[in-house]
CSV table of C-alpha atoms in Angstrom, one decimal:
chain,number,residue,atom,x,y,z
A,1,MET,CA,105.0,-5.0,57.0
A,2,GLY,CA,107.3,-2.0,58.1
A,3,LYS,CA,105.0,0.9,57.4
A,4,SER,CA,105.4,4.0,59.2
A,5,CYS,CA,103.0,6.3,61.3
A,6,GLY,CA,103.1,9.0,58.6
A,7,ASP,CA,102.4,6.5,55.5
A,8,ILE,CA,99.4,5.2,57.6
A,9,MET,CA,97.8,8.8,58.0
A,10,ALA,CA,98.5,9.6,54.5
A,11,MET,CA,96.7,6.4,53.2
A,12,ASN,CA,93.6,6.9,55.8
A,13,GLY,CA,93.2,10.7,55.1
A,14,ILE,CA,93.9,11.5,58.8
A,15,ASP,CA,95.7,15.0,59.6
A,16,GLU,CA,98.4,15.3,62.6
A,17,GLU,CA,95.7,17.1,64.9
A,18,THR,CA,93.3,14.1,64.7
A,19,PHE,CA,96.2,11.6,65.4
A,20,MET,CA,97.2,13.5,68.1
A,21,ARG,CA,93.6,13.6,69.9
A,22,TRP,CA,93.3,9.9,69.3
A,23,ASN,CA,96.5,9.1,70.6
A,24,ARG,CA,96.1,11.2,73.9
A,25,ALA,CA,92.6,9.4,74.2
A,26,GLY,CA,94.1,6.0,74.2
A,27,SER,CA,91.4,4.1,72.8
A,28,VAL,CA,92.5,1.3,70.6
A,29,ALA,CA,89.1,-0.7,70.5
A,30,LYS,CA,87.6,2.6,69.1
A,31,ASN,CA,90.3,3.1,66.4
A,32,LYS,CA,90.9,0.1,64.4
A,33,LYS,CA,90.8,2.1,61.2
A,34,PHE,CA,94.2,3.6,62.2
A,35,TYR,CA,95.6,0.8,63.8
A,36,LYS,CA,94.7,-2.1,61.6
A,37,GLY,CA,97.7,-1.2,59.4
A,38,LEU,CA,99.9,-2.2,62.2
A,39,LEU,CA,98.7,-5.6,62.9
A,40,PRO,CA,99.5,-8.3,60.8
A,41,SER,CA,97.5,-9.8,57.9
A,42,LYS,CA,95.6,-13.0,57.9
A,43,ASP,CA,98.2,-14.4,55.6
A,44,GLU,CA,101.0,-13.2,57.8
A,45,LYS,CA,99.4,-15.0,60.6
A,46,ALA,CA,99.0,-18.2,58.9
A,47,GLN,CA,102.6,-18.1,57.6
A,48,ARG,CA,104.0,-17.6,61.2
A,49,SER,CA,101.7,-20.3,62.7
A,50,SER,CA,102.8,-22.8,59.8
A,51,ASN,CA,106.5,-21.9,60.5
A,52,PRO,CA,107.8,-23.4,63.9
A,53,GLN,CA,111.0,-21.1,63.8
A,54,SER,CA,108.9,-17.9,63.6
A,55,ARG,CA,107.1,-18.8,67.1
A,56,ARG,CA,108.5,-16.9,70.2
A,57,GLY,CA,108.5,-18.4,73.5
A,58,GLY,CA,108.2,-22.1,74.6
A,59,ALA,CA,110.6,-25.0,73.8
A,60,GLN,CA,111.1,-25.8,70.1
A,61,PRO,CA,110.3,-29.3,69.1
A,62,GLN,CA,113.4,-31.4,68.8
A,63,PRO,CA,114.1,-33.6,65.7
A,64,HIS,CA,114.1,-37.0,67.5
A,65,SER,CA,110.7,-36.3,69.3
A,66,ARG,CA,109.2,-35.5,65.8
A,67,LYS,CA,110.8,-38.7,64.6
A,68,ARG,CA,109.4,-40.8,67.7
A,69,ALA,CA,105.8,-39.3,67.1
A,70,ALA,CA,105.8,-40.2,63.3
A,71,ASP,CA,107.4,-43.8,64.0
A,72,GLY,CA,104.3,-44.2,66.6
A,73,ARG,CA,101.8,-42.9,64.3
A,74,PHE,CA,103.2,-44.9,61.3
A,75,ALA,CA,103.0,-48.3,63.7
A,76,ALA,CA,99.4,-47.3,64.5
A,77,GLU,CA,98.7,-47.0,60.9
A,78,GLN,CA,100.0,-50.2,60.1
A,79,HIS,CA,98.4,-52.0,62.9
A,80,GLN,CA,95.1,-50.5,61.7
A,81,HIS,CA,95.7,-51.5,58.1
A,82,GLN,CA,96.3,-55.1,58.9
A,83,GLN,CA,93.1,-55.1,60.7
A,84,LEU,CA,91.3,-54.0,57.8
A,85,GLU,CA,93.2,-56.4,55.4
A,86,ASP,CA,92.1,-59.4,57.9
A,87,LEU,CA,88.6,-58.0,58.0
A,88,GLU,CA,88.4,-57.8,54.2
A,89,GLY,CA,89.9,-61.3,53.5
A,90,TYR,CA,87.2,-63.0,55.7
A,91,VAL,CA,84.4,-60.8,54.2
A,92,GLU,CA,85.8,-62.2,50.9
A,93,GLU,CA,85.9,-65.7,52.1
A,94,THR,CA,82.2,-65.4,53.2
A,95,VAL,CA,81.0,-63.9,50.1
A,96,GLU,CA,82.7,-66.5,47.8
A,97,GLY,CA,81.5,-69.3,49.9
A,98,ALA,CA,78.0,-68.1,49.8
A,99,ALA,CA,78.1,-67.5,46.2
A,100,GLY,CA,76.8,-70.7,45.0
A,101,ASP,CA,73.8,-70.1,47.1
A,102,PRO,CA,72.2,-66.6,46.3
A,103,GLY,CA,70.3,-66.7,49.6
A,104,ALA,CA,73.2,-67.1,51.8
A,105,ALA,CA,75.0,-64.3,50.0
A,106,GLY,CA,72.6,-61.7,51.9
A,107,ASP,CA,73.7,-63.2,55.1
A,108,SER,CA,77.4,-62.6,55.0
A,109,GLY,CA,76.9,-59.6,57.6
A,110,ALA,CA,75.1,-61.7,59.9
A,111,ALA,CA,77.9,-64.5,59.5
A,112,LEU,CA,80.5,-62.0,60.2
A,113,ARG,CA,78.7,-60.9,63.5
A,114,ASP,CA,78.3,-64.5,64.5
A,115,HIS,CA,82.1,-65.1,63.8
A,116,THR,CA,82.9,-61.9,66.0
A,117,ARG,CA,80.7,-63.0,68.8
A,118,GLN,CA,82.1,-66.7,68.7
A,119,THR,CA,85.7,-65.2,68.9
A,120,ARG,CA,84.9,-63.0,71.6
A,121,ARG,CA,83.5,-66.1,73.6
A,122,ASP,CA,86.3,-68.2,73.1
A,123,ALA,CA,88.7,-65.6,74.2
A,124,LYS,CA,86.8,-65.2,77.1
A,125,GLN,CA,86.8,-69.0,78.1
A,126,SER,CA,89.3,-69.7,80.7
A,127,LEU,CA,91.2,-73.1,81.3
A,128,ALA,CA,89.1,-73.8,84.5
A,129,GLN,CA,86.1,-74.4,82.2
A,130,SER,CA,87.8,-76.0,79.4
A,131,PRO,CA,86.6,-79.6,78.4
A,132,GLN,CA,90.2,-80.9,78.1
A,133,LEU,CA,90.7,-80.2,81.7
A,134,THR,CA,87.3,-81.7,82.8
A,135,SER,CA,87.9,-85.1,81.1
A,136,ALA,CA,91.7,-85.4,82.3
A,137,TYR,CA,90.2,-84.8,86.0
A,138,LEU,CA,87.7,-87.5,85.4
A,139,ARG,CA,90.1,-90.0,83.8
A,140,ASP,CA,92.7,-89.8,86.7
A,141,TYR,CA,90.3,-89.0,89.6
A,142,ALA,CA,90.7,-92.5,90.8
A,143,ASP,CA,94.5,-92.3,90.7
A,144,ALA,CA,94.6,-88.9,92.3
A,145,SER,CA,92.2,-90.3,95.2
A,146,ALA,CA,94.9,-93.0,95.5
A,147,ALA,CA,97.7,-90.7,95.7
A,148,ARG,CA,96.0,-88.3,98.2
A,149,GLN,CA,95.6,-91.5,100.6
A,150,LEU,CA,99.1,-92.4,100.1
A,151,LEU,CA,100.3,-89.0,101.3
A,152,LEU,CA,98.2,-89.0,104.4
A,153,GLN,CA,99.6,-92.3,105.1
A,154,CYS,CA,103.3,-91.1,104.8
A,155,GLN,CA,102.2,-88.1,107.0
A,156,ALA,CA,101.0,-90.4,109.7
A,157,ALA,CA,104.0,-92.8,109.2
A,158,ALA,CA,106.2,-90.1,109.6
A,159,ILE,CA,104.7,-88.7,113.0
A,160,THR,CA,104.6,-92.3,114.3
A,161,GLY,CA,107.9,-92.9,113.4
A,162,LEU,CA,109.3,-90.0,115.2
A,163,VAL,CA,107.4,-91.0,118.3
A,164,GLU,CA,108.8,-94.5,118.1
A,165,ALA,CA,112.5,-93.5,117.3
A,166,ARG,CA,112.5,-91.6,120.8
A,167,GLY,CA,114.7,-94.0,123.1
A,168,SER,CA,113.9,-95.4,126.5
A,169,GLU,CA,116.3,-93.2,128.2
A,170,CYS,CA,115.5,-90.5,130.9
A,171,PRO,CA,116.0,-87.0,129.5
A,172,GLU,CA,117.5,-86.0,132.7
A,173,CYS,CA,120.2,-88.6,133.6
A,174,CYS,CA,120.0,-90.5,130.4
A,175,GLU,CA,119.8,-94.0,132.0
A,176,PRO,CA,117.5,-96.6,130.7
A,177,CYS,CA,114.2,-96.7,131.9
A,178,ASN,CA,111.3,-99.2,132.3
A,179,LEU,CA,108.1,-99.0,130.0
A,180,THR,CA,105.1,-98.9,132.2
A,181,HIS,CA,102.3,-98.2,129.8
A,182,LYS,CA,101.3,-96.2,126.7
A,183,VAL,CA,99.0,-93.0,126.4
A,184,PRO,CA,97.0,-92.5,123.2
A,185,VAL,CA,97.6,-89.1,122.0
A,186,VAL,CA,95.8,-87.3,119.2
A,187,VAL,CA,98.1,-85.2,116.8
A,188,VAL,CA,95.9,-82.7,115.2
A,189,THR,CA,96.8,-81.6,111.8
A,190,TRP,CA,95.3,-79.8,109.2
A,191,GLU,CA,94.8,-82.7,106.8
A,192,GLN,CA,94.1,-85.3,109.5
A,193,PRO,CA,94.1,-86.6,113.1
A,194,VAL,CA,97.2,-88.7,113.7
A,195,ILE,CA,96.6,-91.1,116.7
A,196,VAL,CA,99.9,-92.4,118.1
A,197,ALA,CA,100.7,-94.3,121.3
A,198,VAL,CA,103.2,-92.4,123.4
A,199,PRO,CA,105.3,-94.7,126.1
A,200,VAL,CA,105.6,-93.3,129.8
A,201,LEU,CA,108.5,-94.6,131.6
A,202,TRP,CA,110.0,-95.2,135.0
A,203,CYS,CA,113.3,-94.1,136.1
A,204,LYS,CA,114.8,-95.9,138.7
A,205,ARG,CA,117.9,-93.4,139.4
A,206,CYS,CA,115.3,-90.2,139.4
A,207,CYS,CA,112.4,-92.4,141.0
A,208,LYS,CA,109.9,-90.6,139.0
A,209,PHE,CA,107.7,-91.1,135.7
A,210,VAL,CA,109.0,-89.7,132.3
A,211,SER,CA,107.4,-89.5,129.1
A,212,MET,CA,107.9,-87.7,125.6
A,213,GLN,CA,107.1,-84.0,125.3
A,214,PRO,CA,105.1,-82.7,122.2
A,215,THR,CA,107.9,-80.8,121.0
A,216,VAL,CA,109.7,-83.6,119.8
A,217,VAL,CA,107.2,-84.0,117.0
A,218,ASP,CA,106.9,-80.4,116.2
A,219,CYS,CA,103.7,-80.0,118.4
A,220,LEU,CA,102.8,-77.7,121.2
A,221,PRO,CA,100.1,-78.8,124.0
A,222,ASP,CA,97.0,-77.0,125.1
A,223,THR,CA,97.0,-78.3,128.6
A,224,PRO,CA,99.2,-79.4,131.4
A,225,THR,CA,98.2,-83.1,130.8
A,226,SER,CA,99.0,-82.7,127.1
A,227,TRP,CA,102.7,-81.4,128.1
A,228,ASP,CA,103.1,-84.2,130.9
A,229,LEU,CA,101.6,-87.5,130.2
A,230,THR,CA,102.0,-88.5,133.5
A,231,LYS,CA,99.5,-86.7,134.9
A,232,ARG,CA,96.8,-88.2,132.7
A,233,ALA,CA,93.5,-89.5,134.1
A,234,GLU,CA,91.8,-92.7,133.0
A,235,GLY,CA,89.7,-91.7,130.0
A,236,GLN,CA,91.2,-88.3,129.5
A,237,MET,CA,91.6,-87.1,125.9
A,238,VAL,CA,95.3,-85.6,125.0
A,239,LEU,CA,95.5,-83.4,122.0
A,240,TRP,CA,98.9,-82.5,120.6
A,241,TRP,CA,98.7,-79.5,118.1
A,242,GLN,CA,101.0,-79.7,115.2
A,243,ALA,CA,102.9,-76.0,115.0
A,244,THR,CA,102.1,-76.0,111.1
A,245,THR,CA,98.2,-75.9,111.9
A,246,LEU,CA,98.7,-73.0,114.4
A,247,GLN,CA,101.0,-71.3,112.2
A,248,GLN,CA,98.1,-71.5,109.2
A,249,PHE,CA,95.6,-70.1,111.7
A,250,SER,CA,97.9,-67.5,112.7
A,251,ARG,CA,98.7,-66.1,109.1
A,252,LEU,CA,94.9,-66.4,108.2
A,253,CYS,CA,94.0,-64.2,111.1
A,254,TYR,CA,96.8,-61.7,110.1
A,255,SER,CA,95.8,-61.5,106.6
A,256,SER,CA,91.9,-61.6,106.8
A,257,ARG,CA,91.6,-59.9,110.1
A,258,HIS,CA,88.3,-61.6,110.6
A,259,GLN,CA,89.1,-65.4,110.9
A,260,SER,CA,87.2,-67.1,113.9
A,261,ALA,CA,88.7,-70.2,115.7
A,262,ASP,CA,84.9,-71.6,115.2
A,263,ALA,CA,84.8,-71.1,111.6
A,264,PHE,CA,88.6,-72.7,111.5
A,265,ALA,CA,87.6,-75.8,113.5
A,266,ALA,CA,84.8,-76.2,111.4
A,267,ALA,CA,86.7,-75.8,108.1
A,268,MET,CA,89.4,-78.6,109.6
A,269,LEU,CA,86.8,-81.0,110.3
A,270,GLU,CA,85.4,-80.6,106.8
A,271,VAL,CA,89.0,-81.3,105.5
A,272,TRP,CA,89.0,-84.4,107.5
A,273,ARG,CA,85.8,-85.6,105.9
A,274,LEU,CA,86.7,-84.9,102.5
A,275,ASN,CA,90.2,-86.9,103.2
A,276,SER,CA,88.0,-89.8,104.4
A,277,VAL,CA,89.4,-89.7,107.8
A,278,TRP,CA,86.4,-88.4,109.5
A,279,PRO,CA,84.2,-89.5,111.5
A,280,LEU,CA,87.0,-91.6,113.1
A,281,SER,CA,86.8,-95.2,113.3
A,282,ASP,CA,85.7,-97.5,116.4
A,283,SER,CA,89.3,-98.1,117.2
A,284,ALA,CA,90.6,-94.4,116.9
A,285,ALA,CA,87.4,-93.0,118.7
A,286,ALA,CA,88.2,-94.8,122.0
A,287,ALA,CA,91.4,-92.2,122.0
A,288,ALA,CA,89.5,-89.2,121.4
A,289,PRO,CA,86.1,-89.3,122.6
A,290,LYS,CA,83.7,-86.2,122.1
A,291,LEU,CA,86.1,-84.8,119.5
A,292,GLY,CA,84.0,-82.2,117.7
A,293,ARG,CA,84.0,-78.7,116.7
A,294,ASP,CA,83.3,-77.1,120.1
A,295,LYS,CA,86.1,-79.2,121.5
A,296,LEU,CA,88.7,-78.0,119.0
A,297,ARG,CA,87.7,-74.6,119.1
A,298,LYS,CA,88.0,-74.5,123.1
A,299,ARG,CA,91.3,-76.4,123.3
A,300,MET,CA,93.0,-74.4,120.0
A,301,ARG,CA,92.9,-71.1,122.1
A,302,TYR,CA,94.9,-72.5,124.6
A,303,ALA,CA,97.5,-73.9,122.1
A,304,LEU,CA,97.5,-70.5,119.9
A,305,ASN,CA,98.6,-68.9,123.3
A,306,ALA,CA,101.6,-71.0,123.7
A,307,TYR,CA,102.4,-70.6,120.0
A,308,TYR,CA,102.1,-66.8,120.0
A,309,HIS,CA,104.5,-66.9,122.9
A,310,LEU,CA,107.0,-69.2,121.4
A,311,ASP,CA,106.8,-67.5,118.0
A,312,GLY,CA,108.9,-64.7,119.0
A,313,VAL,CA,111.2,-66.4,121.3
A,314,PRO,CA,114.0,-67.5,118.6
A,315,ARG,CA,113.9,-63.9,117.3
A,316,SER,CA,114.6,-62.5,121.0
A,317,SER,CA,117.1,-65.1,121.6
A,318,THR,CA,119.0,-64.1,118.6
A,319,LEU,CA,119.0,-60.6,119.5
A,320,GLN,CA,120.2,-60.9,123.0
A,321,THR,CA,123.1,-63.2,121.7
A,322,GLU,CA,123.9,-60.7,119.0
A,323,VAL,CA,124.0,-57.9,121.8
A,324,TYR,CA,126.2,-60.2,123.9
A,325,ILE,CA,128.7,-60.8,121.1
A,326,LEU,CA,128.8,-57.1,120.7
């Protein structure tokens, strides 16, 4: 490896004058005969490439990196080996099963392909299409329908109970009032319309009619009549919109960006029909004449305006309180 220029000149029969002429020309590519003695041989190159310590530049591989890579290769090889063993075991079972029938022995490859396809189909089959879920749904369909009706009845009873629990006192002077009449009000929820009879009272001390306000049952009005029942005319329909229904529409509009009031009203009527509460009965239809999709869509817009305004009031009130305390 450590040959001098004189030794190379003597080996190749080059005199000093020729060497100097080639050196001044500076052409390496045209004088490989002289320079080939200075370059490493193929064996030396192979030895350097196989020895990591002889590499110049670059980061040397760490021992733990080599161990981690070896462990990964070993795990991959073990996994492939296990898969091959499982496949060979299935092939052996197929061949042994078909040994009694010479014609079936030649179909072992087709049986293997059929088994693979069936395994893939079983893996793709979801719980929603399982026969166990279908049979359980049909078995408990009647009980589930009864449970749904019970939930609807409990919801209606809770709203009616809040209205009836309201006392007959005047909200301003807290004096007992006299009952004059009751106004039928339709509480609009996503699950069903609940019809309640809200009392209208006469306060002797204040000399005016007083009535319950929709915020008592977590509802919002859509018209001035819905807010003050004493202004209701005969035959006028009064709607109280449950805040959770308006909240649902608001969140849908925020998430989807294209939810319309008309589509929401149509979907709500369809839910009422599926819950067996729509169309309304004859007794309930008297309290809500001409209640349909167009009527719900038009009147829901006014209730939504109130909801959007009141939605930020608690947060702004809390902020003002904190600023006042600070």
